[in-house]
XYZ file of C-alpha atoms in Angstrom:
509
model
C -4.579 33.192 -22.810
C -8.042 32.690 -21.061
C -8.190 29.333 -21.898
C -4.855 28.561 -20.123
C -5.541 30.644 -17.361
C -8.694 28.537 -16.532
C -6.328 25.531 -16.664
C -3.665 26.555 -14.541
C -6.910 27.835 -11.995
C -7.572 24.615 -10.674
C -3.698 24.041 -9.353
C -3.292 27.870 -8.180
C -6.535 27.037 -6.022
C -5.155 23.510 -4.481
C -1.716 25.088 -3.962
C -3.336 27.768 -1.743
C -5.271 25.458 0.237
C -2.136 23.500 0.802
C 0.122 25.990 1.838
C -2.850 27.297 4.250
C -3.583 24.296 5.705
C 0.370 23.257 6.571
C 0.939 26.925 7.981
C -2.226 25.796 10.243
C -1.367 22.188 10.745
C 2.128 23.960 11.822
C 1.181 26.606 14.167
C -1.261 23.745 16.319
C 1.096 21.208 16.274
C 3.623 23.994 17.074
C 1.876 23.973 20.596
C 4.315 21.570 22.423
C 2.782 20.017 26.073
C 4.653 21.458 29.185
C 7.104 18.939 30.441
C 8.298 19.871 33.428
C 11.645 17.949 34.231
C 12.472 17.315 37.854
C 16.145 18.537 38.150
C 18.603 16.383 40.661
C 19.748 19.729 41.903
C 17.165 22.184 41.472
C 13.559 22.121 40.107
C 13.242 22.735 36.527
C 10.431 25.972 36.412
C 7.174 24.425 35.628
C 6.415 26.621 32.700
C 9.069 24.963 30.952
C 8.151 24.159 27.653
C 10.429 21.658 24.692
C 10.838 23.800 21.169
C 8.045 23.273 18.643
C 9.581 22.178 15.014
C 8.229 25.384 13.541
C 9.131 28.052 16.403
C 11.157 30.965 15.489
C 13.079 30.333 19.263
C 14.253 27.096 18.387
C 17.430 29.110 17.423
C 17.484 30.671 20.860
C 16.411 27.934 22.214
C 19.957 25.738 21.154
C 21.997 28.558 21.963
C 20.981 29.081 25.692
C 21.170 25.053 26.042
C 24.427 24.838 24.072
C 25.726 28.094 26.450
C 24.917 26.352 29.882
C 26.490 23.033 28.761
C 29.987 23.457 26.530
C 31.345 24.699 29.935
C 30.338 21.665 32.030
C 31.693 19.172 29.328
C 35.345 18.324 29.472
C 37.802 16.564 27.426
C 38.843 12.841 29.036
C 42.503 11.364 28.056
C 43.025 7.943 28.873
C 46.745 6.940 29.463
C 48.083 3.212 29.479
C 51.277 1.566 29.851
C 52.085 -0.917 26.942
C 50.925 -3.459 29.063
C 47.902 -2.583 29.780
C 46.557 -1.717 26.121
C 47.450 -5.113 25.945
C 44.779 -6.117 28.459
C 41.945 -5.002 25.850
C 43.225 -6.512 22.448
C 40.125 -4.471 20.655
C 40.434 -0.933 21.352
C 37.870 0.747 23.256
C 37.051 2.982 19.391
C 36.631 -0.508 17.966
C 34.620 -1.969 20.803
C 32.007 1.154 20.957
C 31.894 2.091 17.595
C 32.918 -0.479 15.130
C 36.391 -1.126 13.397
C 36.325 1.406 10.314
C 39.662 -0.110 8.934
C 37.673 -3.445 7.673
C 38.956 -6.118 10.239
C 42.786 -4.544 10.761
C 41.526 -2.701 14.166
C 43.681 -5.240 16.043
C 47.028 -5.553 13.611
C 46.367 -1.502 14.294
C 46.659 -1.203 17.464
C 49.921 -3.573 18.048
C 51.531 -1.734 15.472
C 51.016 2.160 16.385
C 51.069 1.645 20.478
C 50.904 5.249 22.241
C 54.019 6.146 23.236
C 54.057 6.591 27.170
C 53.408 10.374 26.974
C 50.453 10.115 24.788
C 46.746 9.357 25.474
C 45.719 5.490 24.053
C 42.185 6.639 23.983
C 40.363 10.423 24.616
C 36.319 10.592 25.330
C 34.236 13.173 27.154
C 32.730 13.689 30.557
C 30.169 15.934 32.311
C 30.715 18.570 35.238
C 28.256 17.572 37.640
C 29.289 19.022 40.696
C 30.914 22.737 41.775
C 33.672 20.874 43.369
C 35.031 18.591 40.663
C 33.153 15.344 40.093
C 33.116 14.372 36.709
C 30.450 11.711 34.937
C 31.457 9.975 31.689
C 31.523 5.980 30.349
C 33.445 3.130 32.059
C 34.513 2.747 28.631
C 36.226 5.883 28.072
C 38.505 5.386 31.477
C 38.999 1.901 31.159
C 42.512 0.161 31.809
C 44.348 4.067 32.792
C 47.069 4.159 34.865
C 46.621 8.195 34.308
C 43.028 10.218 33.530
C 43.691 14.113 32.143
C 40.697 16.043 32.095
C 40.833 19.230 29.863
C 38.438 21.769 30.700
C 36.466 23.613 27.228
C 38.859 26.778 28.301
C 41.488 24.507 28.019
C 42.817 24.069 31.852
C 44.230 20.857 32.378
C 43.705 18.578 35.480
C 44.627 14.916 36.484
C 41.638 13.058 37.769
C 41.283 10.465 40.347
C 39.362 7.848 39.237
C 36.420 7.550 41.924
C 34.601 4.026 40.688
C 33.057 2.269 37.699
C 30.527 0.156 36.418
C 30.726 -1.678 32.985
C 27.182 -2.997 34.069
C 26.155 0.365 32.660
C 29.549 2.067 31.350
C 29.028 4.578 33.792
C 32.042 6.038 35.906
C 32.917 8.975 38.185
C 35.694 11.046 38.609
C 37.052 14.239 40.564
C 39.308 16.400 39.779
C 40.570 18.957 42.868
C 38.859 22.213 42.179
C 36.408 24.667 42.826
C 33.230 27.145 41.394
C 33.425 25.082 38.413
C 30.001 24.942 35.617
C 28.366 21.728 36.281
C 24.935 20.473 34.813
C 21.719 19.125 36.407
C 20.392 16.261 35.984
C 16.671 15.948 34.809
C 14.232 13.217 34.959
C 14.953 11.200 32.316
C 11.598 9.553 32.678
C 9.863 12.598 31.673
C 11.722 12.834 28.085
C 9.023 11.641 25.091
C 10.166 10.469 21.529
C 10.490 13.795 19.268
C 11.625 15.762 21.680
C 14.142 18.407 20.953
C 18.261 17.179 22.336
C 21.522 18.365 22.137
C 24.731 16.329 22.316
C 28.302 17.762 23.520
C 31.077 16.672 23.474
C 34.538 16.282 21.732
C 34.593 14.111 18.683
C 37.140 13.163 16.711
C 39.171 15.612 18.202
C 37.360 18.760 17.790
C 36.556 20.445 21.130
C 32.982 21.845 22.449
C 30.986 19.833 19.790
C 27.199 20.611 19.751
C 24.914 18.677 17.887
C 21.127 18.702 17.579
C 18.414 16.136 17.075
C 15.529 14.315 18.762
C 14.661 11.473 21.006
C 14.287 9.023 18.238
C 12.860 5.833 20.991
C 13.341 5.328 24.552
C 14.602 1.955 26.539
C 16.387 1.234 23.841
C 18.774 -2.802 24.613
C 21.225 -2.884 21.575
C 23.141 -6.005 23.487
C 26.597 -3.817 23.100
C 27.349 -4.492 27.296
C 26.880 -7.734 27.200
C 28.400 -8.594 24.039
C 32.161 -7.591 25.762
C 31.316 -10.034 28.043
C 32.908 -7.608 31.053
C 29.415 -6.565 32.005
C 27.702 -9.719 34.220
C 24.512 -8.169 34.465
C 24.447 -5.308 31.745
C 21.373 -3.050 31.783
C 20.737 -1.567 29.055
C 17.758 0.750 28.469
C 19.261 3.579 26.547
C 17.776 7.268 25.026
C 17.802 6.415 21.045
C 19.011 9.616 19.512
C 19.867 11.170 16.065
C 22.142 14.090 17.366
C 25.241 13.597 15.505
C 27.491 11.740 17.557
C 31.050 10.166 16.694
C 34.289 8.426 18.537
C 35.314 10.852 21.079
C 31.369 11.462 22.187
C 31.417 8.896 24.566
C 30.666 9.980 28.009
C 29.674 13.350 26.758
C 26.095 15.457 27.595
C 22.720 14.825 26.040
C 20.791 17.310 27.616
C 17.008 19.398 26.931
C 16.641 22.360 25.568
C 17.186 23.849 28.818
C 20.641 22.854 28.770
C 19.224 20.108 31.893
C 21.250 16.381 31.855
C 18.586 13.926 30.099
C 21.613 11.385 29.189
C 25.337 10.257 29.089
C 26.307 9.355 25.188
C 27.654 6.113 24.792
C 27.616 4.311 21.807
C 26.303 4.776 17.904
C 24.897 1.887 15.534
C 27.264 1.616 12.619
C 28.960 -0.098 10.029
C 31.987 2.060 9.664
C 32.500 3.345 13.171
C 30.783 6.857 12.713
C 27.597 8.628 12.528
C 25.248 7.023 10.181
C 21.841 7.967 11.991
C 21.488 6.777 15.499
C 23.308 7.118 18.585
C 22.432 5.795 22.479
C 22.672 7.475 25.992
C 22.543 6.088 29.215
C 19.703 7.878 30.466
C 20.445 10.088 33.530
C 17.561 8.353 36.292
C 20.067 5.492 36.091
C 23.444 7.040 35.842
C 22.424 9.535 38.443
C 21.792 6.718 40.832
C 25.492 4.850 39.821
C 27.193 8.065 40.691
C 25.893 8.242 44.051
C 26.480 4.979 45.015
C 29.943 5.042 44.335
C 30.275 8.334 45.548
C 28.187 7.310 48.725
C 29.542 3.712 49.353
C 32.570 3.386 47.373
C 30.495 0.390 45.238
C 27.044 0.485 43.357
C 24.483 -1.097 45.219
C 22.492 -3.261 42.976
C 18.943 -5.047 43.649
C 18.029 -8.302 41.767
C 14.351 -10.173 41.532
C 15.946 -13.412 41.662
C 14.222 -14.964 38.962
C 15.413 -16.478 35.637
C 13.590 -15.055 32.395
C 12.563 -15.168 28.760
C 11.793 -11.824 26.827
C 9.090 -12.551 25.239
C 9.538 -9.176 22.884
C 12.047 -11.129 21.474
C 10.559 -13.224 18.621
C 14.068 -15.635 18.559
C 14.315 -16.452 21.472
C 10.463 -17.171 22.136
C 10.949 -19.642 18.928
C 14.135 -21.297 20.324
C 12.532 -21.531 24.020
C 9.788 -23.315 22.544
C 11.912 -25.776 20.522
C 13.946 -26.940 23.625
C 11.076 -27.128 26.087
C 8.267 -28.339 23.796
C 6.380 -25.239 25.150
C 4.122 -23.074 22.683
C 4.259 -19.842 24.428
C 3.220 -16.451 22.169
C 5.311 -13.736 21.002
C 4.089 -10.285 22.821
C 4.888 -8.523 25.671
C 6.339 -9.073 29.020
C 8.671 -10.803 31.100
C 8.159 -14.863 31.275
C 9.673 -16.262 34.665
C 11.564 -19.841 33.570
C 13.067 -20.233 37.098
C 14.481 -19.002 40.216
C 18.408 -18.601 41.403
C 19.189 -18.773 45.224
C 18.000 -16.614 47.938
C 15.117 -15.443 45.444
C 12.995 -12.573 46.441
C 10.643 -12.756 43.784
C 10.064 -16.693 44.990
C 9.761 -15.825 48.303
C 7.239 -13.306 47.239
C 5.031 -15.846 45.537
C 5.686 -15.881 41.983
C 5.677 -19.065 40.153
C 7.689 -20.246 36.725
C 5.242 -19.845 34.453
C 4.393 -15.746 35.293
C 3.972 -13.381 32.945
C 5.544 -10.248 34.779
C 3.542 -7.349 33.185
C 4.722 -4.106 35.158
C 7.463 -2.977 37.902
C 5.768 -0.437 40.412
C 3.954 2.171 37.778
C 6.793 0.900 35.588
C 5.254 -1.289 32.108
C 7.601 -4.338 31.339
C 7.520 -4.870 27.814
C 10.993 -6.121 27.198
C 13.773 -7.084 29.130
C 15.717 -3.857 28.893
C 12.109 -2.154 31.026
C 12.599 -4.981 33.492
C 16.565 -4.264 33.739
C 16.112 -0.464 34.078
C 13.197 -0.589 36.879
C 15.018 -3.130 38.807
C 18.835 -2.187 38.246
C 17.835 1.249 39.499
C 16.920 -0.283 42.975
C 19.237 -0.914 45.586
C 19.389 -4.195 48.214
C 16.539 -3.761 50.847
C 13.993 -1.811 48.583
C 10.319 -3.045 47.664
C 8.428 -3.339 44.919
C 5.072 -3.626 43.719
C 5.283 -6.580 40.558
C 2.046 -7.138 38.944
C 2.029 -10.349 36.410
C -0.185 -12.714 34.620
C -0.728 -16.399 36.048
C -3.304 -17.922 33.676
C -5.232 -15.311 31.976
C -5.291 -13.675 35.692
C -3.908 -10.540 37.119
C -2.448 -10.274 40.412
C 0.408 -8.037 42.115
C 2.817 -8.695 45.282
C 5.189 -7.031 47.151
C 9.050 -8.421 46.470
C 11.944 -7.361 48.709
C 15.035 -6.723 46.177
C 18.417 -8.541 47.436
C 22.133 -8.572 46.343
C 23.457 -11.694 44.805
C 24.645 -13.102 47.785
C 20.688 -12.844 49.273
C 21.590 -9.850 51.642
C 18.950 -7.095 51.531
C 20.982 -3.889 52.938
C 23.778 -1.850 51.412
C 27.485 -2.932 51.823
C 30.649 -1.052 51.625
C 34.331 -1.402 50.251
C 35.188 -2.609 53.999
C 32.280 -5.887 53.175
C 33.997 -6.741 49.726
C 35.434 -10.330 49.962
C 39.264 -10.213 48.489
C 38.214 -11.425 44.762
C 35.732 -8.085 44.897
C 38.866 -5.377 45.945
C 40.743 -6.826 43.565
C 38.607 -7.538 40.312
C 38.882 -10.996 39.704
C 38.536 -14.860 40.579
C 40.293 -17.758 39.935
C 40.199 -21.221 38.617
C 43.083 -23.401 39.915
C 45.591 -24.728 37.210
C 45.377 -28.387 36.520
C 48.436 -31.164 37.358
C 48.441 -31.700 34.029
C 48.825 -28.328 32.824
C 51.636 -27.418 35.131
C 53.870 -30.089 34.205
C 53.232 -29.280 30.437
C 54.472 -25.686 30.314
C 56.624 -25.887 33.516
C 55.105 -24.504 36.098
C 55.102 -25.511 40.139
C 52.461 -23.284 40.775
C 49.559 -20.926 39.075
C 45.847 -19.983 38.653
C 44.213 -18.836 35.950
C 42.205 -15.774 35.859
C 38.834 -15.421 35.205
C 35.702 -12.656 35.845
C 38.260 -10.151 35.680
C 36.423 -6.701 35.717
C 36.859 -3.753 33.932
C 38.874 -0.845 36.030
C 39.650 -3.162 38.519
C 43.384 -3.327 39.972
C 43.920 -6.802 38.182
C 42.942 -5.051 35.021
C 44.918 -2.063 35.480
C 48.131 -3.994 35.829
C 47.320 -5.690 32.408
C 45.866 -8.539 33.798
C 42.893 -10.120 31.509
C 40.690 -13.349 31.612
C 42.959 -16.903 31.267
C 46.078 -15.121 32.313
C 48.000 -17.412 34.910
C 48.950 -15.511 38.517
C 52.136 -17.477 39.274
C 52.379 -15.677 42.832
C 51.054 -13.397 45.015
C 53.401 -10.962 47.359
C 56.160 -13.723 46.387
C 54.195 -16.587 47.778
C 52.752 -19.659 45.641
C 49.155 -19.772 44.550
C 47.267 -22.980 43.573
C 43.811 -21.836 44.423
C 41.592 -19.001 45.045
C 41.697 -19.861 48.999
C 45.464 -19.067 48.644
C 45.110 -15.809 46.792
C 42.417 -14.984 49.617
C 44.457 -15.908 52.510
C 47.311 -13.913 51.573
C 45.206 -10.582 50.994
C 42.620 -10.653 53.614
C 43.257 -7.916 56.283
C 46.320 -7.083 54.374
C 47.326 -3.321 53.550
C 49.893 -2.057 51.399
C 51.326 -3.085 48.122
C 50.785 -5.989 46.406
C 53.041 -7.795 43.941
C 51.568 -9.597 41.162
C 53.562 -12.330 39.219
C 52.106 -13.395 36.419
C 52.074 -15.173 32.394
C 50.559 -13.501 29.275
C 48.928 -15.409 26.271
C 52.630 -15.966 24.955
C 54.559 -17.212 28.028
C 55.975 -14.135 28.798
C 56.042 -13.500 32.472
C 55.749 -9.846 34.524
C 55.673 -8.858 37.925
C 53.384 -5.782 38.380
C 52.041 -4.080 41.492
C 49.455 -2.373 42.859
C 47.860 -0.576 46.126
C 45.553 -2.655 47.980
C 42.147 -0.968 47.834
């Protein structure tokens, strides 16, 4: 008995000194840093303090966050005619999330359409004002000719659709009411990887979902806005997150332990269409500054460098840069200028092809979704400080940001140009192709965006608009001459992929 006591000694001993030093290794590491998120609305306290993996108020903790935010997270129904599901061939499930039904998403959807009175799509949304207006994805509204909201008590409301953005599936809302529970938003740029998150929202159909998890990276480009090709200039710097979300998360809260808006949920990386580990959130700096554009000038105002680049994170595309220019630049970090486009800030500002920008402001560029996020968060008119490399050296310069057109201050609906009220432009129909299929007059459709009134009458990219309030059109001029200054309804008529023709309508915004 002695003798096997002495042997299992040795173990008993270790086992002790293991279990003492990970109750120690717990309780310091257990010490989390005060990060004191900057609330849009009000100023988080400054004591505030994330949850420590081994804190007994983690519990508390989730319910006091999950408390404050179930109420300010709403249910989003998306209603289409026939027509317009038509417009987007993959559903917006298949497009965010994958097509679980291996390939069939599309013989799917042509065989079950919604009937009239039933939603085509249902997502979530955010509370973010007392007074009705209501955050979620572009995605989750797009192509609606009727929004329901449903509150987590279960009122129901019909929404106006405010504006969109599918350059960063963000959108806004407002639904008439008052006193309602609405979120802050925090400083997204104060989150750090392993912090404690919560998502909400309503997934798969089941209401006032709460999941929990941590910031698993940050400025995260997964190339899912650009790859719809509706987005021209996606940014995409997203909160990487493994809270549980699943279809029906989208535009839905990711928010601190102090129940505090750190994100909108957008999309998950899968294989089957649900949860398998990692999900992505716009993060709240940028969809904070979306919302009050449109809300401010009916449009979001959005700055541009004005220089052509090459990611040189990006180990493909260094190698395939370097095999069509004979160059023999390095893989690493930082944003290599290739070129300039027109009216070019960054030009005008000094920089040369051949620059290595390096950092945006205080802002490190290490990839191009850092360069997207600092910039796209800018409006026309605003300055900033870009340090970059030229030849081993270090220098910095002051650009002025401008639109795409070269303008440096803010425009409204009232400065759109006809193709902007409307969504779309338009390539003229050759001779050729008129005689062909019959035709005396038509242009074909192209750069049609996402939300706009084109798109919400089922119009998509390569349909042909026959006429325009019953007149001929042959070019873009002619679309434009009949719509500027003009007010009222306008009568669309126009040919599908199969040669089927319609005559749809809407208000002139």
């Amino acid at each position: 008995m002695k003798s096997t006591l002495k042997k299992l000694l040795p173990f008993a001993v270790v086992g002790v000194i293991s279990g003492a030093t990970t109750v120690g290794a717990l309780q310091y590491f257990g010490h989390s840093s005060n990060n004191g998120d900057q609330s849009y609305f009000t100023t988080a306290a400054p004591n505030t303090s994330f949850a420590g993996m081994n804190t007994g108020a983690v519990g508390d903790d989730f319910v006091k966050a999950a408390k404050t935010t179930v109420p300010a997270v709403v249910t989003i129904k998306n209603y289409q005619s026939r027509t317009a599901s038509r417009a987007s061939e993959q559903d917006l499930f298949d497009f965010f999330f994958g097509d679980p039904f291996g390939g069939r998403g599309q013989q799917r959807q042509k065989q079950q359409q919604a009937p009239d009175n039933m939603p085509s799509g249902m997502g979530s949304g955010v509370i973010i004002s007392p007074d009705g207006y209501i955050i979620s994805n572009n995605h989750v509204v797009a192509g609606a000719n009727k929004l329901e909201v449903v509150l987590s008590n279960k009122k129901s409301y019909i929404a106006t659709l405010v504006g969109t953005d599918p350059n960063t599936d963000i959108s806004l809302l407002k639904i008439e009411e008052k006193g309602l529970p609405y979120l802050n938003f925090a400083n997204s740029d104060n989150i750090d990887v392993g912090q404690w998150v919560l998502a909400v929202g309503n997934p798969l159909g089941l209401n006032s979902t709460v999941t929990a998890g941590i910031v698993s990276a940050k400025g995260r480009g997964i190339g899912i806005l650009g790859s719809q090709g509706k987005a021209t200039n996606p940014i995409e710097s997203f909160i990487q997150t493994d809270a549980a979300i699943n279809p029906g998360n989208s535009g839905g809260a990711l928010v601190n332990t102090n129940g505090e808006l750190i994100g909108i949920n957008s999309a998950i990386q899968s294989t089957t269409g649900y949860y398998q580990g990692y999900g992505f959130a716009v993060p709240s700096n940028l969809a904070r500054k979306i919302v009050e554009d449109i809300k401010k000038f009916g449009i979001v105002q959005r700055g541009f460098l004005g220089v052509q680049s090459l990611d040189l994170s990006n180990d493909q595309l260094v190698t395939s840069y370097n095999k069509q220019f004979k160059t023999n630049l390095k893989v690493g970090s930082g944003i290599y200028v290739t070129g300039f486009g027109e009216n070019s800030g960054a030009e005008d500002a000094g920089l040369k092809k051949g620059d290595v920008i390096t950092k945006v402001d205080n802002y490190d560029i290490t990839d191009f979704a850092d360069l997207s996020m600092s910039i796209g968060s800018k409006r026309p008119g605003d300055k900033v400080q870009v340090t970059y490399s030229r030849n081993g050296k270090e220098a910095t310069t002051t650009v002025t940001l401008r639109d795409q057109k070269g303008g440096t201050s803010t425009r409204t609906k009232a400065d759109l140009t006809v193709t902007e009220k409307i969504g779309a432009e338009f390539d003229p129909l050759t001779e050729r192709f008129k005689t062909e299929y019959g035709l005396n007059s038509g242009v074909v459709a192209k750069n049609v965006s996402e939300g706009s009134e084109m798109a919400k009458i089922g119009i998509v990219d390569n349909y042909i608009i026959i006429e325009v309030n019953g007149k001929p059109v042959n070019s873009q001029k002619d679309v434009e001459k009949i719509l500027e200054k003009y007010q009222g309804n306008v009568q669309v008529k126009f040919v599908d992929d199969y040669g089927r023709i319609y005559t749809k309508g809407f208000k002139m915004p």
